[in-house]
Structure formats: structure tokens, C-alpha cells
Amino acid sequence: MLPLISRSLAGVALALCVTLPAHADSYISRLLNKPVPGGVAVVDLGPAAQAPKATWQGKPVLVVKDQDARWLAIVGIPLTIKPGTSQQVNSGGRSLPFVVASKKYPEQHITLKNKRQVNPNPDDLKRIEQELDVQVRAYRSFTPGTPSNLLLDKPVDGPLSSKFGVRRFFNGEERNPHAGLDFAVPAGTPIKSPAAGKVILIGNYFFNGNTVFVDHGQGFISMFCHMSKIDVKVGDAVPRGGVVGRVGSTGRATGPHMHWNVSLNDARVDPAIFINAFQP
Ligand SMILES: [Zn+2]
């Protein structure tokens, strides 16, 4: 009897889809709309012949075309935002609201032998500040062009070892929360670009080690770090699946792993959302 029941349920679901407005049925909304700190808000901008521009908190946001010529703003929400607050996306003189829900992130305790990576010396701090500045500027770049794909490919095949957003304590001292997603994979594993893009920054940084930034378009940016080897240079166009480098343990890392950041409108968001692995 079960197959019959599920067939009739499928029929009901299909009928519902037909009667709902197109945007409510959008697969982009269904998969990406996770309006929590460190999440994504998908805001319907309505139909238009040309792509509308949209901003949030004064910064341009990614706009993509949905089915039936509707446009959607894909807004990155930083971890630092206060849950429960009502936010407005501005587009063409209109204010389009979304509300930030709450999400609890767990704690992680890590022991590092290299104490300088917990409490850097004054020279290190100077270096860290300069490197942060360069990286933030990369995150703020906003280039035209539609991303090749919003649902991203995993950059490596392997189990997740540390989730996004965990509050991290190094040798008992709290530091910045985890801004990306870690995959446990051996050193030397090729790292593949999860969407097409352009290499906008490479570097060897105090915390991130060997690092590559790939701009997928309109502020949608991937960063890979702790690499043993970088296989691209700034300005390179990378196809979807193109190798940007190899897994390593450079910078502040306890062993080889692949750390991946995803950023929208200069907000680091949970990469798990884009590979359909988000957990509320
Ligand atoms: Zn990490």
C-alpha cells in the first residue's frame, strides 16, 4: 500500500506547486534561504526585464535570475549579527524585509604546541593586521557577472572535520569563530574550484597559510587555505572543477586538511548551505 500512498502524496505536492506563486517554489529559495547568523537570506525582488541592483547595509549584494524572469537577492549574513532583528534589502527605491532567526553554534577546544599561534608577538601582530587588510579588500571586491552555479561542488571529496561557526578556544583562550568548513583529506589532495571564477588573491598568511581567493562573481567568493602548493596565479580564469592547489597544513593548522570559506557581500557564510549539507 505504501507506494500508492506516496504516489497520491506526490500528486498533492504537485498540485500545490502549481497553485503557489513561482517564487515560493523556487529551488534557490528552498536550498539557500537560511536566514541565521552566518547564513543566507534569499529575497524576492520580483520580475524585471533587466537585473535590478540591490544593497544591504550599504553593500552591493548578489542578484540572480530565478525561474519566470523573477530576480532574487542572495544576501550573506555575518556571524556577528543580532538574531531576531528585521533587516531591509534596498532595491530600486524599495525596502524588502527579512528577519534573522537564531542559531546556536557549538564550542571546539584545540591545543596548539606553537604558542605564538595563540598569542602572536608584536611583529606577528603587525603582519596579521596587514594580511587581514589585504584579505578583507579581496572579500569586498564586487565584479559583474553571474556565477556559473549557485549550488557549489565540494572542493575535495572527504568527510567534514570541523563545521562553520564553531566557537573556538585555542589552549583555553577564545579566538574568532570558525569562518569556514574543514574537510579531513590527506596532504597533496587536489583542491577543485566549486564554481567557475577568477583568482583575485594568493598569499602565504600567518593564520591561513598558503591561500587562494576565487571570485565567482558579484561578491560571491571562495577562499581555500593551509595549502601545501598553489597551482594558480592572480588573474587566472578557473573553470568549475579546475584545480587551484593542493591540501596541506601551512599556517595555523594541527594537521593536513582543507579549509574553505564562502563569502557573500563581505560576510563569511556557512559553505554547507551551498553543498546541501546545512544543519539548522
Ligand atoms: Zn578551518
GROMACS .gro file of C-alpha atoms and ligand atoms in nm:
model
  281
    1MET     CA    1   0.000   0.000   0.000
    2LEU     CA    2   0.290   0.236   0.066
    3PRO     CA    3   0.372   0.306  -0.298
    4LEU     CA    4   0.010   0.406  -0.358
    5ILE     CA    5   0.013   0.646  -0.062
    6SER     CA    6   0.337   0.810  -0.171
    7ARG     CA    7   0.204   0.839  -0.526
    8SER     CA    8  -0.104   1.023  -0.404
    9LEU     CA    9   0.113   1.242  -0.177
   10ALA     CA   10   0.330   1.325  -0.475
   11GLY     CA   11   0.012   1.421  -0.661
   12VAL     CA   12  -0.089   1.658  -0.379
   13ALA     CA   13   0.260   1.811  -0.373
   14LEU     CA   14   0.248   1.863  -0.748
   15ALA     CA   15  -0.094   2.030  -0.726
   16LEU     CA   16   0.037   2.261  -0.450
   17CYS     CA   17   0.334   2.359  -0.662
   18VAL     CA   18   0.108   2.465  -0.945
   19THR     CA   19  -0.108   2.688  -0.726
   20LEU     CA   20   0.177   2.856  -0.534
   21PRO     CA   21   0.338   3.170  -0.676
   22ALA     CA   22   0.652   3.095  -0.873
   23HIS     CA   23   0.898   3.244  -0.623
   24ALA     CA   24   0.769   3.035  -0.332
   25ASP     CA   25   0.852   2.725  -0.531
   26SER     CA   26   1.198   2.847  -0.624
   27TYR     CA   27   1.462   2.582  -0.572
   28ILE     CA   28   1.711   2.859  -0.500
   29SER     CA   29   1.498   2.980  -0.206
   30ARG     CA   30   1.433   2.630  -0.086
   31LEU     CA   31   1.800   2.537  -0.080
   32LEU     CA   32   1.973   2.862   0.009
   33ASN     CA   33   1.734   3.062   0.228
   34LYS     CA   34   1.881   3.007   0.578
   35PRO     CA   35   1.843   3.350   0.743
   36VAL     CA   36   2.054   3.294   1.055
   37PRO     CA   37   2.385   3.449   1.167
   38GLY     CA   38   2.639   3.300   0.924
   39GLY     CA   39   2.358   3.206   0.686
   40VAL     CA   40   2.193   3.339   0.372
   41ALA     CA   41   1.871   3.533   0.307
   42VAL     CA   42   1.708   3.490  -0.034
   43VAL     CA   43   1.494   3.798  -0.101
   44ASP     CA   44   1.250   3.812  -0.393
   45LEU     CA   45   1.298   4.129  -0.597
   46GLY     CA   46   1.013   4.046  -0.835
   47PRO     CA   47   1.006   4.036  -1.214
   48ALA     CA   48   1.204   4.279  -1.428
   49ALA     CA   49   1.340   4.281  -1.782
   50GLN     CA   50   1.689   4.371  -1.660
   51ALA     CA   51   1.878   4.266  -1.350
   52PRO     CA   52   1.794   4.507  -1.067
   53LYS     CA   53   2.067   4.624  -0.831
   54ALA     CA   54   2.030   4.556  -0.462
   55THR     CA   55   2.218   4.654  -0.147
   56TRP     CA   56   2.216   4.550   0.216
   57GLN     CA   57   2.378   4.758   0.489
   58GLY     CA   58   2.519   4.979   0.212
   59LYS     CA   59   2.697   4.694   0.033
   60PRO     CA   60   2.601   4.554  -0.309
   61VAL     CA   61   2.460   4.201  -0.296
   62LEU     CA   62   2.446   3.915  -0.544
   63VAL     CA   63   2.138   3.923  -0.770
   64VAL     CA   64   2.044   3.623  -0.981
   65LYS     CA   65   1.758   3.540  -1.214
   66ASP     CA   66   1.514   3.280  -1.095
   67GLN     CA   67   1.258   3.092  -1.299
   68ASP     CA   68   0.984   3.301  -1.469
   69ALA     CA   69   1.207   3.609  -1.500
   70ARG     CA   70   1.197   3.689  -1.130
   71TRP     CA   71   1.510   3.821  -0.962
   72LEU     CA   72   1.647   3.718  -0.626
   73ALA     CA   73   1.893   3.891  -0.393
   74ILE     CA   74   2.125   3.639  -0.227
   75VAL     CA   75   2.239   3.809   0.093
   76GLY     CA   76   2.523   3.688   0.315
   77ILE     CA   77   2.455   3.738   0.688
   78PRO     CA   78   2.763   3.775   0.912
   79LEU     CA   79   2.801   3.566   1.228
   80THR     CA   80   2.812   3.888   1.432
   81ILE     CA   81   2.453   3.992   1.353
   82LYS     CA   82   2.196   4.000   1.634
   83PRO     CA   83   1.926   3.733   1.584
   84GLY     CA   84   1.565   3.849   1.586
   85THR     CA   85   1.643   4.172   1.404
   86SER     CA   86   1.445   4.280   1.099
   87GLN     CA   87   1.664   4.372   0.801
   88GLN     CA   88   1.598   4.554   0.475
   89VAL     CA   89   1.735   4.490   0.130
   90ASN     CA   90   1.719   4.806  -0.080
   91SER     CA   91   1.644   4.777  -0.449
   92GLY     CA   92   1.507   5.037  -0.691
   93GLY     CA   93   1.378   5.260  -0.412
   94ARG     CA   94   1.203   4.972  -0.234
   95SER     CA   95   1.282   4.822   0.107
   96LEU     CA   96   1.237   4.446   0.115
   97PRO     CA   97   1.242   4.294   0.463
   98PHE     CA   98   1.381   3.972   0.602
   99VAL     CA   99   1.414   3.858   0.962
  100VAL     CA  100   1.725   3.696   1.110
  101ALA     CA  101   1.643   3.381   1.307
  102SER     CA  102   1.877   3.245   1.574
  103LYS     CA  103   2.121   2.958   1.556
  104LYS     CA  104   2.333   2.805   1.829
  105TYR     CA  105   2.688   2.716   1.737
  106PRO     CA  106   2.887   2.462   1.941
  107GLU     CA  107   3.229   2.509   2.101
  108GLN     CA  108   3.555   2.348   1.999
  109HIS     CA  109   3.871   2.325   2.209
  110ILE     CA  110   4.204   2.299   2.030
  111THR     CA  111   4.553   2.259   2.174
  112LEU     CA  112   4.838   2.417   1.982
  113LYS     CA  113   5.206   2.342   2.056
  114ASN     CA  114   5.310   2.665   1.886
  115LYS     CA  115   5.211   2.926   2.147
  116ARG     CA  116   5.283   3.208   1.903
  117GLN     CA  117   4.978   3.094   1.705
  118VAL     CA  118   4.764   3.161   2.014
  119ASN     CA  119   4.936   3.477   2.135
  120PRO     CA  120   5.133   3.622   1.845
  121ASN     CA  121   5.429   3.853   1.924
  122PRO     CA  122   5.421   4.225   1.825
  123ASP     CA  123   5.588   4.159   1.487
  124ASP     CA  124   5.337   3.881   1.415
  125LEU     CA  125   5.050   4.114   1.509
  126LYS     CA  126   5.174   4.374   1.263
  127ARG     CA  127   5.193   4.109   0.992
  128ILE     CA  128   4.847   3.970   1.081
  129GLU     CA  129   4.692   4.318   1.060
  130GLN     CA  130   4.841   4.382   0.716
  131GLU     CA  131   4.731   4.042   0.589
  132LEU     CA  132   4.380   4.090   0.724
  133ASP     CA  133   4.356   4.420   0.539
  134VAL     CA  134   4.456   4.262   0.206
  135GLN     CA  135   4.212   3.973   0.253
  136VAL     CA  136   3.919   4.195   0.354
  137ARG     CA  137   3.979   4.408   0.043
  138ALA     CA  138   3.957   4.091  -0.168
  139TYR     CA  139   3.631   3.993   0.004
  140ARG     CA  140   3.488   4.340  -0.071
  141SER     CA  141   3.553   4.321  -0.445
  142PHE     CA  142   3.234   4.319  -0.647
  143THR     CA  143   3.269   4.224  -1.012
  144PRO     CA  144   2.987   4.192  -1.266
  145GLY     CA  145   2.889   3.852  -1.399
  146THR     CA  146   2.660   3.574  -1.295
  147PRO     CA  147   2.813   3.282  -1.102
  148SER     CA  148   2.834   2.966  -1.314
  149ASN     CA  149   2.649   2.777  -1.040
  150LEU     CA  150   2.498   2.877  -0.704
  151LEU     CA  151   2.490   2.521  -0.575
  152LEU     CA  152   2.858   2.456  -0.536
  153ASP     CA  153   3.063   2.142  -0.590
  154LYS     CA  154   3.266   2.016  -0.295
  155PRO     CA  155   3.627   2.133  -0.347
  156VAL     CA  156   3.751   1.793  -0.222
  157ASP     CA  157   3.586   1.460  -0.158
  158GLY     CA  158   3.612   1.372   0.208
  159PRO     CA  159   3.445   1.383   0.548
  160LEU     CA  160   3.381   1.715   0.724
  161SER     CA  161   3.611   1.759   1.023
  162SER     CA  162   3.508   2.099   1.159
  163LYS     CA  163   3.187   2.284   1.091
  164PHE     CA  164   3.133   2.650   1.022
  165GLY     CA  165   3.065   2.889   1.310
  166VAL     CA  166   3.201   2.682   1.599
  167ARG     CA  167   3.331   2.900   1.883
  168ARG     CA  168   3.699   2.813   1.909
  169PHE     CA  169   3.921   2.804   2.212
  170PHE     CA  170   4.293   2.767   2.148
  171ASN     CA  171   4.478   2.644   2.460
  172GLY     CA  172   4.174   2.759   2.657
  173GLU     CA  173   4.157   3.109   2.507
  174GLU     CA  174   3.863   3.209   2.289
  175ARG     CA  175   3.952   3.335   1.941
  176ASN     CA  176   3.747   3.414   1.629
  177PRO     CA  177   3.478   3.157   1.543
  178HIS     CA  178   3.546   2.916   1.259
  179ALA     CA  179   3.468   3.111   0.942
  180GLY     CA  180   3.471   2.816   0.706
  181LEU     CA  181   3.431   2.444   0.667
  182ASP     CA  182   3.708   2.184   0.712
  183PHE     CA  183   3.744   1.859   0.522
  184ALA     CA  184   3.968   1.582   0.653
  185VAL     CA  185   4.171   1.484   0.348
  186PRO     CA  186   4.538   1.386   0.305
  187ALA     CA  187   4.810   1.635   0.213
  188GLY     CA  188   4.851   1.667  -0.162
  189THR     CA  189   4.482   1.613  -0.246
  190PRO     CA  190   4.388   1.845  -0.537
  191ILE     CA  191   4.150   2.130  -0.442
  192LYS     CA  192   3.895   2.197  -0.716
  193SER     CA  193   3.713   2.526  -0.765
  194PRO     CA  194   3.347   2.473  -0.665
  195ALA     CA  195   3.231   2.708  -0.944
  196ALA     CA  196   3.400   2.897  -1.226
  197GLY     CA  197   3.581   3.214  -1.125
  198LYS     CA  198   3.884   3.432  -1.134
  199VAL     CA  199   4.181   3.417  -0.898
  200ILE     CA  200   4.186   3.757  -0.723
  201LEU     CA  201   4.438   3.696  -0.444
  202ILE     CA  202   4.701   3.447  -0.339
  203GLY     CA  203   4.931   3.468  -0.039
  204ASN     CA  204   5.109   3.299   0.246
  205TYR     CA  205   4.946   3.421   0.565
  206PHE     CA  206   5.020   3.383   0.935
  207PHE     CA  207   4.694   3.205   1.019
  208ASN     CA  208   4.568   3.085   0.680
  209GLY     CA  209   4.900   2.964   0.535
  210ASN     CA  210   4.908   2.927   0.155
  211THR     CA  211   4.579   3.075   0.041
  212VAL     CA  212   4.383   3.126  -0.281
  213PHE     CA  213   4.080   3.352  -0.332
  214VAL     CA  214   3.849   3.273  -0.626
  215ASP     CA  215   3.586   3.532  -0.724
  216HIS     CA  216   3.274   3.361  -0.866
  217GLY     CA  217   3.110   3.697  -0.947
  218GLN     CA  218   2.916   3.972  -0.765
  219GLY     CA  219   3.090   3.929  -0.432
  220PHE     CA  220   3.042   3.551  -0.424
  221ILE     CA  221   3.394   3.443  -0.326
  222SER     CA  222   3.563   3.119  -0.220
  223MET     CA  223   3.884   3.105  -0.017
  224PHE     CA  224   4.097   2.794   0.033
  225CYS     CA  225   4.379   2.786   0.286
  226HIS     CA  226   4.654   2.583   0.460
  227MET     CA  227   4.757   2.460   0.113
  228SER     CA  228   5.086   2.276   0.055
  229LYS     CA  229   5.105   2.406  -0.303
  230ILE     CA  230   4.931   2.675  -0.508
  231ASP     CA  231   4.871   2.588  -0.874
  232VAL     CA  232   4.729   2.922  -0.998
  233LYS     CA  233   4.827   3.287  -1.015
  234VAL     CA  234   4.636   3.612  -0.970
  235GLY     CA  235   4.426   3.689  -1.279
  236ASP     CA  236   4.382   3.326  -1.385
  237ALA     CA  237   4.036   3.225  -1.500
  238VAL     CA  238   3.945   2.898  -1.329
  239PRO     CA  239   3.679   2.668  -1.474
  240ARG     CA  240   3.431   2.487  -1.250
  241GLY     CA  241   3.632   2.191  -1.116
  242GLY     CA  242   3.967   2.347  -1.208
  243VAL     CA  243   4.249   2.263  -0.965
  244VAL     CA  244   4.373   2.566  -0.767
  245GLY     CA  245   4.622   2.387  -0.542
  246ARG     CA  246   4.689   2.100  -0.303
  247VAL     CA  247   4.583   2.027   0.054
  248GLY     CA  248   4.843   2.097   0.324
  249SER     CA  249   4.887   2.221   0.679
  250THR     CA  250   5.055   2.561   0.636
  251GLY     CA  251   4.959   2.843   0.878
  252ARG     CA  252   4.765   2.771   1.197
  253ALA     CA  253   4.672   2.407   1.142
  254THR     CA  254   4.703   2.099   1.359
  255GLY     CA  255   4.743   1.872   1.054
  256PRO     CA  256   4.661   1.847   0.683
  257HIS     CA  257   4.303   1.949   0.600
  258MET     CA  258   4.118   2.166   0.352
  259HIS     CA  259   3.963   2.483   0.493
  260TRP     CA  260   3.709   2.654   0.265
  261ASN     CA  261   3.543   2.991   0.320
  262VAL     CA  262   3.244   3.117   0.125
  263SER     CA  263   3.171   3.489   0.131
  264LEU     CA  264   2.876   3.697   0.007
  265ASN     CA  265   2.876   4.079   0.032
  266ASP     CA  266   3.185   4.056   0.256
  267ALA     CA  267   3.008   3.823   0.503
  268ARG     CA  268   3.155   3.479   0.567
  269VAL     CA  269   2.870   3.230   0.547
  270ASP     CA  270   2.833   2.855   0.602
  271PRO     CA  271   2.967   2.674   0.292
  272ALA     CA  272   2.748   2.375   0.389
  273ILE     CA  273   2.445   2.572   0.264
  274PHE     CA  274   2.581   2.562  -0.091
  275ILE     CA  275   2.657   2.188  -0.092
  276ASN     CA  276   2.317   2.097   0.055
  277ALA     CA  277   2.471   1.990   0.389
  278PHE     CA  278   2.336   2.268   0.614
  279GLN     CA  279   2.222   2.166   0.961
  280PRO     CA  280   1.996   2.411   1.148
  281ZN      ZN  281   3.916   2.550   0.922
   0.00000   0.00000   0.00000
